Coordinates of C-alpha atoms and ligand atoms in Angstrom, one line a residue:
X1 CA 97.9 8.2 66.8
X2 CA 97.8 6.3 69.8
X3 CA 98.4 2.5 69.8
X4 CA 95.7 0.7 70.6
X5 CA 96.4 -2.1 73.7
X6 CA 95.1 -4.8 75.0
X7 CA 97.2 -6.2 78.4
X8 CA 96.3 -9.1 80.7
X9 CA 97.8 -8.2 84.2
X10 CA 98.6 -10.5 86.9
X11 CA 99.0 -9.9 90.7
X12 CA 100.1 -11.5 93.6
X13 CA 102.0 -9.6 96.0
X14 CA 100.1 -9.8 98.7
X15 CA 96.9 -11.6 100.1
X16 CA 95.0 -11.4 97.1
X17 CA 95.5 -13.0 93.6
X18 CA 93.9 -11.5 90.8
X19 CA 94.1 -11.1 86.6
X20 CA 92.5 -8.5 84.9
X21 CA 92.1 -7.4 81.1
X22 CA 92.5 -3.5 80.4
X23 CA 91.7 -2.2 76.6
X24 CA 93.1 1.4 75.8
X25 CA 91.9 1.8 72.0
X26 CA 94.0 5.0 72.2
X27 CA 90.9 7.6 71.4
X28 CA 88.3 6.7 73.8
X29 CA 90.8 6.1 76.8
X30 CA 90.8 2.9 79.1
X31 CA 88.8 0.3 79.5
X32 CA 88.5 -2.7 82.5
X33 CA 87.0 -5.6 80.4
X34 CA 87.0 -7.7 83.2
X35 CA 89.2 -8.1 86.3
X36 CA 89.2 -11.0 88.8
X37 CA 90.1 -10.6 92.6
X38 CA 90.7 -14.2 94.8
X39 CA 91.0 -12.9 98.3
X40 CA 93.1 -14.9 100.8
X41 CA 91.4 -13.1 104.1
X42 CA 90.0 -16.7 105.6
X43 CA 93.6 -18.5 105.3
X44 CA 95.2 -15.7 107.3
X45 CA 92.6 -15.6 109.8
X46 CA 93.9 -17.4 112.6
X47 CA 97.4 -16.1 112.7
X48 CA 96.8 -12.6 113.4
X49 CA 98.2 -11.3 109.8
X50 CA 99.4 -12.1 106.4
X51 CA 101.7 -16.1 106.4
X52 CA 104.2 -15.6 104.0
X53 CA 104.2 -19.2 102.8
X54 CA 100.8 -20.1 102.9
X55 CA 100.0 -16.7 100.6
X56 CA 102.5 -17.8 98.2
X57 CA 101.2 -21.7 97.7
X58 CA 97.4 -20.0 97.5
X59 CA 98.8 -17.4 94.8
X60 CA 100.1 -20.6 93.0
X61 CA 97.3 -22.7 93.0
X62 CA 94.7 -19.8 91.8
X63 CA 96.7 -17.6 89.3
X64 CA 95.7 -19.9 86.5
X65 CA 92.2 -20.1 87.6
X66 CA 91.8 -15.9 87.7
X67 CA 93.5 -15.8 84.4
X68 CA 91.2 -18.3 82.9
X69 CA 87.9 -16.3 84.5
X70 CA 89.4 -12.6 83.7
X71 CA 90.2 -14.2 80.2
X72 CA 86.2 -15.3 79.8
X73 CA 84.9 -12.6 81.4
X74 CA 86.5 -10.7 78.5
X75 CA 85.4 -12.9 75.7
X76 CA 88.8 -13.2 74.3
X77 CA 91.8 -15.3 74.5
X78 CA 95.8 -14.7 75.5
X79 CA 96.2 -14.6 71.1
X80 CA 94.4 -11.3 71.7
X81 CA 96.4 -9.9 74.5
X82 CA 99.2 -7.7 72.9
X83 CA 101.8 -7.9 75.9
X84 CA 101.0 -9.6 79.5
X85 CA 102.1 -7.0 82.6
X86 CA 103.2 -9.0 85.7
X87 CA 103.6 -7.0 89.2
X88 CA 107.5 -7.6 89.7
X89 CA 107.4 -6.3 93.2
X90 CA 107.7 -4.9 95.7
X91 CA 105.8 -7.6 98.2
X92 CA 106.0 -10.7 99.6
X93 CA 108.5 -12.7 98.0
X94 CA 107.2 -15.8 97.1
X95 CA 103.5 -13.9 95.7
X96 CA 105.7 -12.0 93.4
X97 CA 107.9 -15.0 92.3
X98 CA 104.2 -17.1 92.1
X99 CA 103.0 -13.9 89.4
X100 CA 106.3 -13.7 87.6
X101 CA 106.8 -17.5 87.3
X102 CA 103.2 -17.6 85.5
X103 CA 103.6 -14.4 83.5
X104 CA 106.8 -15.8 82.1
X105 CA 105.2 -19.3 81.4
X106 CA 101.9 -17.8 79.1
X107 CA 104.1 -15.2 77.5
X108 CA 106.8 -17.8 76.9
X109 CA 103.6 -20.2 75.3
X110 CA 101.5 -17.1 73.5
X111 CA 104.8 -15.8 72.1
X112 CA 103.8 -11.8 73.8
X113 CA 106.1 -9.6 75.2
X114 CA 106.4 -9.6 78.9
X115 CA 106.1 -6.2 81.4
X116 CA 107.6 -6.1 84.8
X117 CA 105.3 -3.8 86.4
X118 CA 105.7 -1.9 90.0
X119 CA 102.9 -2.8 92.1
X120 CA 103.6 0.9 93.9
X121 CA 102.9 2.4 90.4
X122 CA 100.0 0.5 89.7
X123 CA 98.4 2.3 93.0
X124 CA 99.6 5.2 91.9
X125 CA 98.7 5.4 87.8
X126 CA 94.8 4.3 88.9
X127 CA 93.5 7.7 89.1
X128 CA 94.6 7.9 84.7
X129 CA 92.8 5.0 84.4
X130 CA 89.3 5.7 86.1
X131 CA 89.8 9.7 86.2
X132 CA 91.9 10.3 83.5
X133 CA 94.2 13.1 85.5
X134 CA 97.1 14.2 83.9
X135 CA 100.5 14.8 85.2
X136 CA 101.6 15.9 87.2
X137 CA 99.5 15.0 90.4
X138 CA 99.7 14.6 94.0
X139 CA 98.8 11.1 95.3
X140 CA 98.5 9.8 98.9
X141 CA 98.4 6.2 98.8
X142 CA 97.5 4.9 102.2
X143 CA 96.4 1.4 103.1
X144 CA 97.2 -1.3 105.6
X145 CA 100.3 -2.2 103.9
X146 CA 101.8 1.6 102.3
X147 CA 101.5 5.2 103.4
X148 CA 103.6 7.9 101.1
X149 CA 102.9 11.0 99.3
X150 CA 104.3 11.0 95.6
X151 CA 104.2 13.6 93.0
X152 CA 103.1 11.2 90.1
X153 CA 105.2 12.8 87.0
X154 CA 104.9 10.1 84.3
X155 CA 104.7 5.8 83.8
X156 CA 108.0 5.6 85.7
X157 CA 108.7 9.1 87.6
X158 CA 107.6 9.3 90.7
X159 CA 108.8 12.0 93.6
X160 CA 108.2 10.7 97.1
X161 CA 107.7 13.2 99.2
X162 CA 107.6 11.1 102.8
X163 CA 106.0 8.5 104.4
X164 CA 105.1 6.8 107.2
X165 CA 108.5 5.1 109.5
X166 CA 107.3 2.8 110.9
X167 CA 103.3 1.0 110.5
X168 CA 100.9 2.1 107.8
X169 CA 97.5 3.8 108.8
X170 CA 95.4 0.5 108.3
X171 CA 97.7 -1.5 110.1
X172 CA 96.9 1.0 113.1
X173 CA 93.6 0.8 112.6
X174 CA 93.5 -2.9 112.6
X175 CA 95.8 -3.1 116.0
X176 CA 93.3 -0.6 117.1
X177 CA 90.2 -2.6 116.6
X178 CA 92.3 -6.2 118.0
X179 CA 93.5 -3.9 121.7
X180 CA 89.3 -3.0 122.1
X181 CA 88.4 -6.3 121.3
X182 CA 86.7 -5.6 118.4
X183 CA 86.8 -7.4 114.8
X184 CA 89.0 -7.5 111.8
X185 CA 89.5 -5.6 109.3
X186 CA 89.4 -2.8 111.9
X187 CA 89.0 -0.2 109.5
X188 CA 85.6 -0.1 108.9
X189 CA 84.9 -1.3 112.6
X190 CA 86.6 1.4 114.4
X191 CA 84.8 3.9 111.6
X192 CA 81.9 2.8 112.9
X193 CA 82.4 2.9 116.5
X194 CA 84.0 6.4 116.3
X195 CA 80.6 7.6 114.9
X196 CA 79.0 7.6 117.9
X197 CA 82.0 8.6 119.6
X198 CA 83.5 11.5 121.4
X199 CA 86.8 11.9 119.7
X200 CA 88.0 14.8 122.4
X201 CA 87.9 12.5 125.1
X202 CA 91.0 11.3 125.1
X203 CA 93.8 13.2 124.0
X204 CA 95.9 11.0 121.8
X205 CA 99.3 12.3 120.4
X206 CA 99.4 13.5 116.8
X207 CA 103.1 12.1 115.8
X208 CA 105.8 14.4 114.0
X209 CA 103.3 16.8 113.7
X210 CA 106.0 19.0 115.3
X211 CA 108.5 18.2 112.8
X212 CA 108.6 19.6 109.4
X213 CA 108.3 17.6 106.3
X214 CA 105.9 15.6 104.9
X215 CA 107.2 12.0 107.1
X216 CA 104.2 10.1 109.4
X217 CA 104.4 7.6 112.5
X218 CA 101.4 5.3 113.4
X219 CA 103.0 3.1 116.0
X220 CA 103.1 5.4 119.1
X221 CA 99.6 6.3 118.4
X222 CA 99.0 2.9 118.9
X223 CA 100.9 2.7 121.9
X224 CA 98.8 5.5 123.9
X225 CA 95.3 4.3 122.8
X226 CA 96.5 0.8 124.4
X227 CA 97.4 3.1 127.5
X228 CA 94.6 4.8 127.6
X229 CA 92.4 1.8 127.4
X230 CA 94.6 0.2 130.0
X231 CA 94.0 3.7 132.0
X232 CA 90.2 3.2 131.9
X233 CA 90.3 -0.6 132.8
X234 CA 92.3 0.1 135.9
X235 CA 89.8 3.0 137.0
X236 CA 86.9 1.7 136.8
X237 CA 87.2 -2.5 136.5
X238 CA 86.6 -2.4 132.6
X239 CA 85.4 -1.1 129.1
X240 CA 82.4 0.2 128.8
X241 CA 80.5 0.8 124.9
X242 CA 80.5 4.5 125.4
X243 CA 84.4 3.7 126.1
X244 CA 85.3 1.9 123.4
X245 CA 83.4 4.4 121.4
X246 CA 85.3 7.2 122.7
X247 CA 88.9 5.3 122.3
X248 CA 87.7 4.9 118.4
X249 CA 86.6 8.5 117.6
X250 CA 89.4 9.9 119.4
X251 CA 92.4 7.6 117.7
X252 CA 90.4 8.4 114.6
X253 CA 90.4 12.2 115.0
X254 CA 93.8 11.7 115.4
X255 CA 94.8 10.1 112.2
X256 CA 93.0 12.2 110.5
X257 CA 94.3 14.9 111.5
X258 CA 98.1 13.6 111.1
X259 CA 96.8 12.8 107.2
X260 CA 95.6 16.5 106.9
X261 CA 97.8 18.6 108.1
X262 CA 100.9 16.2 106.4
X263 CA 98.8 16.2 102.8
X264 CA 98.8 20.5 103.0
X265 CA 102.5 20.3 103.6
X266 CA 102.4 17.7 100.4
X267 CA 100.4 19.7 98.3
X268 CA 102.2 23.1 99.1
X269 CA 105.0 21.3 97.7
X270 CA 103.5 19.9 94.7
X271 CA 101.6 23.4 93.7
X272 CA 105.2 25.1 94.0
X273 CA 105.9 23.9 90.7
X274 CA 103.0 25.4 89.3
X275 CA 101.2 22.1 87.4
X276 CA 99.0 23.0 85.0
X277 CA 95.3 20.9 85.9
X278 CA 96.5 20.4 90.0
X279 CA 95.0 17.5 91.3
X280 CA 95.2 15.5 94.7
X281 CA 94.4 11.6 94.6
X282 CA 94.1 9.6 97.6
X283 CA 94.3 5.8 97.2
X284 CA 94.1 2.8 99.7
X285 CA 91.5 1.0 101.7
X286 CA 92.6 3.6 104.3
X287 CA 90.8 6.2 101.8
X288 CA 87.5 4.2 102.2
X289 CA 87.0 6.0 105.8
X290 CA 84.5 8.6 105.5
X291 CA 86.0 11.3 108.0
X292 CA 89.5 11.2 106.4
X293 CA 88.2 11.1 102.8
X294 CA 86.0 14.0 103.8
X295 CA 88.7 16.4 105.4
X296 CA 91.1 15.5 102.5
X297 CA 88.6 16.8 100.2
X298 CA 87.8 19.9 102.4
X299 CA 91.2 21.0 102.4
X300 CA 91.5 20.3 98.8
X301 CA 88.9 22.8 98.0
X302 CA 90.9 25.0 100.7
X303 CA 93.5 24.9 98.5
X304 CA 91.9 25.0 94.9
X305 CA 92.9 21.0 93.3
X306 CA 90.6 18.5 92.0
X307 CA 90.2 15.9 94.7
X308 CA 89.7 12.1 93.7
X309 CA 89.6 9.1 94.7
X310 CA 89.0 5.3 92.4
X311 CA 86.5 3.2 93.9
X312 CA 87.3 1.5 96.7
X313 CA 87.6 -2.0 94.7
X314 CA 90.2 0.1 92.2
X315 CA 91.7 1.2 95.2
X316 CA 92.4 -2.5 96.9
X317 CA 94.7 -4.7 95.6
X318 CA 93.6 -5.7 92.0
X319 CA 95.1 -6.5 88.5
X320 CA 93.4 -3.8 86.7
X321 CA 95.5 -1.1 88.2
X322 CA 98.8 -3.4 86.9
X323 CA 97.4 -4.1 83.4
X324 CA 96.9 -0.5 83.4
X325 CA 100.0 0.5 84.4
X326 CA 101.6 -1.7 81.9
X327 CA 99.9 -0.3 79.0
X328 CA 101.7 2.8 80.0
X329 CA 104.5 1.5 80.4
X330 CA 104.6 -0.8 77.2
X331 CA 103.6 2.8 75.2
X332 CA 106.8 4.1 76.8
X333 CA 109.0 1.3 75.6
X334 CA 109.5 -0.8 78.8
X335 CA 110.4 -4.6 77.9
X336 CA 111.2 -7.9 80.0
X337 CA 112.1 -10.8 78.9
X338 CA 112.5 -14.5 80.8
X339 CA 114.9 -12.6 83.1
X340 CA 112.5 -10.3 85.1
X341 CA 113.0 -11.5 88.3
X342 CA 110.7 -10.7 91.2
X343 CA 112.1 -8.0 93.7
X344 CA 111.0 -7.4 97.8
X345 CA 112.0 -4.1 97.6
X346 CA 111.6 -1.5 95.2
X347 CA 111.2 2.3 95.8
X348 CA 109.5 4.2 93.1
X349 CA 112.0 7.3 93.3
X350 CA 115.1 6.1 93.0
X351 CA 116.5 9.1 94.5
X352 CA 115.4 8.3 98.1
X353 CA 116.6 5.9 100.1
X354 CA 114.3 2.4 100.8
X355 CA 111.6 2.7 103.6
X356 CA 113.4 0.4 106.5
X357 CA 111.2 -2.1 108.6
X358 CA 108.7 -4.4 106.8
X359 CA 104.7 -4.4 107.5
X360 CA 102.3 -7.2 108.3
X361 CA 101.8 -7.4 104.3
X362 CA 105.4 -7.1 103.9
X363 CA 108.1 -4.7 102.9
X364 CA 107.2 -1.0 102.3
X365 CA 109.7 0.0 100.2
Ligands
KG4_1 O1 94.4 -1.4 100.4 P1 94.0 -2.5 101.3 O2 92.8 -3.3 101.0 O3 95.1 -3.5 101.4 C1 96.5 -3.2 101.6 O4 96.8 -2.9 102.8 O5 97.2 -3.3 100.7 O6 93.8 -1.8 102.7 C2 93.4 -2.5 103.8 C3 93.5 -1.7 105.0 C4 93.1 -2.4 106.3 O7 94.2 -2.2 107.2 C5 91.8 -1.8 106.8 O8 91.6 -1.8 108.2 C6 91.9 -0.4 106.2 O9 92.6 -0.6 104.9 N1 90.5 0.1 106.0 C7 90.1 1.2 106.7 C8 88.7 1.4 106.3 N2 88.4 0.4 105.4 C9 89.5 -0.4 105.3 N3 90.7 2.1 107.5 C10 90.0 3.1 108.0 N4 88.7 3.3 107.7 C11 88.0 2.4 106.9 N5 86.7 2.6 106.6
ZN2 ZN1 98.8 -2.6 97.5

């Protein structure tokens, strides 16, 4: 029989601080009974991304404060908890130190064991929590921060099958949204101009598209929408709506695309080992936008796997996904102890080498 487990998770990586308690009675599968999510958006504001420093000192101050809400919301106390899962990375430094530093203190003071948890696997494991897939399956995990395929295999076996090399789709999107003047998060602003868009009208590049392999670039796409826009300003003295609706739609289109035609190379991959329930789960705020969640799912059907994707606040940075994630990886015997110590970097296949550069929310390992 399954052991039943009950895990408080805690996670600050980035720009938001949350704690969240996950139940797996081992019969009836997993359970959120609560999760909290303090988002740090408004103290970033003015500086055009995430600060390093001022992320860390808010992760700080409200870690005890989630953990004390997630804890109510529950209705039961740390006693109850049967191990506490900390994200140990990869992220901003100090966030991770902030999580680790309190993990270490309330498992040192309840006397529970301690679980260092990838906050990389946490995004990845969320489809077994709220879909209950089975491995192996093929995840896309694309935000503002992270853009790689992996072949999800078990707690802590993970095949990345490329990336992005340089930003991450969101991150485009939100440069996008900044060079037309429009607001932040661009995401679902540039969605919504490119609605009533023509996304033909300009013919943006599709990067390594020409190259095989399963690798992505967003940064030169970036690049030609500015000189396109740039193009348009000279002609005719300025931006119009229909314009701006038309530079949306048609960097859109082209994202898209990119994320297609890279997830069939992904998934031809992934079926050639012949897994038995094939699935395909995309993951990120990235996967919130309609026209890219929608071709992803046509050309799953294409290609006969179940298509999923959590909801979008599953999908975001939350502590459910890392209490989750550490219930697994308690059941498969992974233990810390007061020397977990928080890391920047840290690829989830170990056979490929680190991701280079480092995004507005930090390294992409
Ligand atoms: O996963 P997430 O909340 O945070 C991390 O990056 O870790 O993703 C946020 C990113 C932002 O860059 C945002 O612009 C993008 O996801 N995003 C979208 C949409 N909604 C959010 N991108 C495209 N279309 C959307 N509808
Ligand atoms: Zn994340």
């Amino acid at each position: 029989m399954t052991q039943p487990l009950t895990i408080l998770g805690l996670e600050s990586s980035c720009d938001d601080t949350a704690a969240a308690v996950v139940r797996d009675d081992g019969v009836s599968g997993p359970e959120i009974l609560a999760s909290v999510v303090m988002g740090q958006t408004s103290l970033h504001s003015d500086f055009g991304g995430v600060v390093p420093e001022i992320a860390a000192r808010a992760h700080a101050e409200r870690l005890d404060l989630c953990v004390e809400q997630a804890l109510m919301q529950s209705a039961l106390t740390l006693a109850e908890m049967d191990t506490i899962a900390v994200t140990a990375g990869p992220g901003l430094i100090g966030g991770v130190i902030s999580g680790v530093m309190c993990a270490k203190g309330l498992a040192a003071g309840a006397g529970l064991p301690l679980v260092g948890v990838n906050h990389l696997a946490g995004h990845a494991l969320t489809p077994r929590l709220t879909d209950g897939l089975t491995y192996p399956y093929l995840m896309l995990l694309v935000s503002g921060g992270h853009c790689q395929f992996l072949i999800v295999r078990g707690s802590d076996s993970f095949t990345r099958l490329g990336g992005t090399i340089d930003d991450a789709p969101g991150e485009a999107f939100d440069k996008t949204a900044k060079l037309l003047g429009l607001g932040q998060p661009g995401g679902p602003v540039v969605e919504r101009h490119a609605k009533a868009g023509d996304p033909k009208r300009f013919p943006l590049p599709r990067p390594l598209l020409d190259r095989p392999g399963c690798d992505m670039s967003f940064s030169g796409l970036k690049t030609a929408l500015l000189r396109a826009r740039d193009a348009q300003i000279a002609e005719r003295g300025g931006l119009g709506s229909t314009d701006r609706d038309d530079l949306c739609a048609s960097f859109q289109a082209a994202v898209a695309e990119v994320l297609t035609e890279k997830s069939r190379r992904a998934l031809e991959v992934y079926l050639a080992d012949n897994p038995a329930e094939p699935a395909f789960a995309v993951a990120g705020g990235v996967a919130a936008n309609g026209m890219i969640r929608g071709e992803l799912e046509t050309l799953s059907k294409e290609v006969g796997v179940r298509f999923t994707a959590p909801p979008l606040d599953l999908c975001t940075d939350n502590a459910a996904m890392i209490a989750y994630a550490g219930i697994e990886r308690f059941r498969d015997g992974a233990r810390d102890d007061m020397t977990l110590s928080a890391r920047p970097r840290w690829p989830l296949d170990r056979q490929q080498p680190s991701m280079l550069g480092s995004g507005k929310k930090g390294a992409k390992a």
